Amino acid sequence: MWNPPAVDNMMARNDEQSLKALGEAYKGAVDAIGFQNLAPKKIQDTLRQGGTFVFKGDRPLLDHVDAKVGDNCEIEDILFVLN
């Protein structure tokens, strides 16, 4: 489901306990609704990327668009704009 760079990024920024919690949550979702229902119905929807946006009112403080899976915004960048 996840590509190797995404897994590498998750492992680099999470400890063993949080990775186990993520795995257990994923397994719980598979057990509850089935593996096939976790994937988008249209394959092109898997190409959508996410991002991180922080606003104060209508003023943007942070705008990070993920270039690829696993290209998440650094938590330090988020915390910096919040302080």
Coordinates of N, CA and C in Angstrom, one line a residue:
M1 N 0.8 -1.2 0.0 CA 0.0 0.0 0.0 C 0.9 1.2 0.0
W2 N 2.0 1.3 0.8 CA 2.9 2.4 0.8 C 4.1 2.0 0.1
N3 N 4.7 3.0 -0.6 CA 6.0 2.8 -1.3 C 7.1 2.9 -0.4
P4 N 8.3 2.3 -0.7 CA 9.5 2.3 0.2 C 9.9 3.7 0.7
P5 N 9.9 4.8 -0.1 CA 10.3 6.1 0.4 C 9.3 6.6 1.5
A6 N 8.0 6.3 1.3 CA 7.0 6.7 2.4 C 7.3 5.9 3.7
V7 N 7.6 4.6 3.6 CA 7.9 3.8 4.8 C 9.1 4.3 5.4
D8 N 10.2 4.6 4.6 CA 11.4 5.2 5.2 C 11.2 6.5 5.9
N9 N 10.4 7.4 5.4 CA 10.1 8.6 6.0 C 9.3 8.4 7.3
M10 N 8.3 7.5 7.3 CA 7.5 7.2 8.5 C 8.4 6.7 9.6
M11 N 9.4 5.8 9.2 CA 10.2 5.2 10.2 C 11.2 6.2 10.8
A12 N 11.6 7.2 10.0 CA 12.6 8.2 10.4 C 12.0 9.2 11.4
R13 N 10.7 9.4 11.3 CA 10.1 10.4 12.2 C 9.2 9.9 13.3
N14 N 9.1 8.6 13.4 CA 8.3 7.9 14.4 C 9.0 6.9 15.2
D15 N 8.7 6.7 16.5 CA 9.3 5.7 17.3 C 8.5 4.4 17.1
E16 N 9.0 3.3 17.7 CA 8.5 2.0 17.5 C 7.0 1.9 18.0
Q17 N 6.7 2.6 19.1 CA 5.4 2.5 19.6 C 4.4 3.2 18.7
S18 N 4.7 4.4 18.1 CA 3.8 5.0 17.3 C 3.6 4.3 15.9
L19 N 4.7 3.6 15.5 CA 4.5 2.8 14.2 C 3.6 1.6 14.5
K20 N 3.8 1.0 15.7 CA 2.9 -0.1 16.0 C 1.4 0.3 16.1
A21 N 1.2 1.5 16.7 CA -0.2 2.0 16.8 C -0.7 2.3 15.4
L22 N 0.1 2.8 14.5 CA -0.3 3.0 13.1 C -0.7 1.7 12.4
G23 N 0.2 0.7 12.6 CA -0.1 -0.7 12.0 C -1.4 -1.3 12.6
E24 N -1.6 -1.1 13.9 CA -2.8 -1.7 14.5 C -4.0 -0.9 14.0
A25 N -3.9 0.4 13.9 CA -5.1 1.1 13.3 C -5.4 0.7 11.9
Y26 N -4.4 0.5 11.1 CA -4.6 0.1 9.7 C -5.2 -1.3 9.7
K27 N -4.7 -2.2 10.5 CA -5.2 -3.6 10.6 C -6.7 -3.5 11.1
G28 N -7.0 -2.7 12.0 CA -8.4 -2.5 12.5 C -9.3 -2.1 11.4
A29 N -8.8 -1.2 10.5 CA -9.6 -0.7 9.4 C -9.8 -1.8 8.4
V30 N -8.8 -2.6 8.1 CA -8.9 -3.7 7.2 C -9.9 -4.7 7.8
D31 N -9.8 -5.0 9.1 CA -10.7 -6.0 9.7 C -12.2 -5.5 9.7
A32 N -12.3 -4.2 9.8 CA -13.7 -3.6 9.9 C -14.4 -3.5 8.5
I33 N -13.6 -3.0 7.6 CA -14.3 -2.7 6.3 C -13.7 -3.5 5.1
G34 N -12.6 -4.2 5.3 CA -12.0 -5.0 4.2 C -11.0 -4.2 3.5
F35 N -10.0 -4.9 3.0 CA -8.8 -4.3 2.3 C -9.2 -3.6 1.1
Q36 N -10.1 -4.2 0.3 CA -10.5 -3.5 -1.0 C -11.2 -2.2 -0.8
N37 N -11.9 -2.0 0.3 CA -12.6 -0.7 0.6 C -11.7 0.4 1.1
L38 N -10.4 0.0 1.4 CA -9.4 1.1 1.8 C -8.9 1.8 0.7
A39 N -8.8 1.2 -0.5 CA -8.3 1.8 -1.7 C -9.4 2.6 -2.4
P40 N -9.0 3.7 -3.1 CA -9.9 4.5 -3.9 C -10.5 3.6 -5.0
K41 N -11.8 3.9 -5.3 CA -12.4 3.1 -6.4 C -11.8 3.4 -7.7
K42 N -11.4 4.6 -8.0 CA -10.7 5.0 -9.2 C -9.2 5.0 -9.0
I43 N -8.4 4.3 -9.9 CA -7.0 4.2 -9.7 C -6.3 5.6 -9.8
Q44 N -6.9 6.6 -10.6 CA -6.3 7.9 -10.7 C -6.4 8.7 -9.3
D45 N -7.3 8.3 -8.5 CA -7.4 8.9 -7.2 C -6.2 8.6 -6.3
T46 N -5.5 7.5 -6.6 CA -4.3 7.2 -5.8 C -3.2 8.2 -6.1
L47 N -3.3 8.9 -7.1 CA -2.2 9.9 -7.5 C -2.3 11.2 -6.8
R48 N -3.4 11.4 -6.1 CA -3.6 12.7 -5.3 C -2.6 12.7 -4.2
Q49 N -2.0 13.9 -4.0 CA -1.1 14.1 -2.9 C -1.8 15.1 -1.9
G50 N -1.2 15.2 -0.8 CA -1.7 16.0 0.3 C -0.9 17.2 0.5
G51 N -1.0 17.8 1.6 CA -0.2 19.0 1.9 C -0.6 19.5 3.4
T52 N 0.1 20.5 3.8 CA -0.1 21.1 5.1 C -0.2 22.6 4.9
F53 N -1.3 23.1 5.5 CA -1.6 24.5 5.4 C -2.0 25.0 6.8
V54 N -1.3 26.1 7.2 CA -1.6 26.7 8.5 C -2.0 28.2 8.2
F55 N -3.1 28.6 8.8 CA -3.6 29.9 8.6 C -3.8 30.6 9.9
K56 N -3.7 31.9 10.0 CA -4.1 32.7 11.1 C -5.2 33.6 10.5
G57 N -6.4 33.3 10.8 CA -7.5 34.0 10.1 C -7.5 33.7 8.7
D58 N -7.4 34.7 7.8 CA -7.3 34.4 6.4 C -5.9 34.6 5.8
R59 N -4.9 34.7 6.7 CA -3.5 34.9 6.3 C -2.8 33.6 6.4
P60 N -2.2 33.1 5.3 CA -1.5 31.9 5.3 C -0.2 32.0 6.0
L61 N 0.1 31.1 6.9 CA 1.4 31.1 7.6 C 2.3 30.0 7.1
L62 N 1.8 29.0 6.5 CA 2.6 27.9 6.0 C 1.8 27.2 4.9
D63 N 2.5 27.0 3.8 CA 1.9 26.4 2.6 C 2.9 25.3 2.1
H64 N 2.6 24.0 2.4 CA 3.5 22.9 1.9 C 2.6 22.0 1.1
V65 N 2.9 21.8 -0.1 CA 2.2 20.8 -1.0 C 3.2 19.6 -1.2
D66 N 2.7 18.4 -0.8 CA 3.5 17.2 -1.0 C 3.8 17.0 -2.4
A67 N 5.1 16.9 -2.8 CA 5.5 16.6 -4.1 C 5.3 15.1 -4.5
K68 N 5.3 14.2 -3.5 CA 5.1 12.8 -3.7 C 4.7 12.2 -2.3
V69 N 4.4 10.9 -2.4 CA 4.1 10.2 -1.1 C 5.3 10.3 -0.2
G70 N 5.0 10.6 1.0 CA 6.1 10.7 2.0 C 6.8 12.0 2.1
D71 N 6.4 13.0 1.2 CA 7.0 14.3 1.2 C 6.3 15.2 2.2
N72 N 6.2 14.8 3.4 CA 5.4 15.5 4.4 C 6.1 16.8 4.9
C73 N 5.4 17.7 5.3 CA 5.9 18.9 5.9 C 6.6 18.5 7.2
E74 N 7.8 19.1 7.5 CA 8.5 18.9 8.7 C 7.8 19.4 9.9
I75 N 7.7 18.7 10.9 CA 7.0 19.1 12.1 C 7.6 20.4 12.7
E76 N 8.9 20.5 12.6 CA 9.6 21.7 13.0 C 9.1 23.0 12.3
D77 N 8.8 22.9 11.0 CA 8.3 24.0 10.2 C 6.9 24.4 10.7
I78 N 6.1 23.4 11.0 CA 4.8 23.7 11.6 C 4.9 24.4 12.9
L79 N 5.7 23.8 13.8 CA 5.8 24.4 15.1 C 6.4 25.8 15.1
F80 N 7.3 26.0 14.1 CA 7.9 27.4 14.0 C 6.9 28.4 13.7
V81 N 6.0 28.1 12.7 CA 5.0 29.2 12.4 C 3.9 29.3 13.5
L82 N 3.8 28.3 14.3 CA 2.8 28.4 15.4 C 3.3 29.2 16.6
N83 N 4.6 29.4 16.7 CA 5.1 30.2 17.8 C 5.3 31.6 17.5

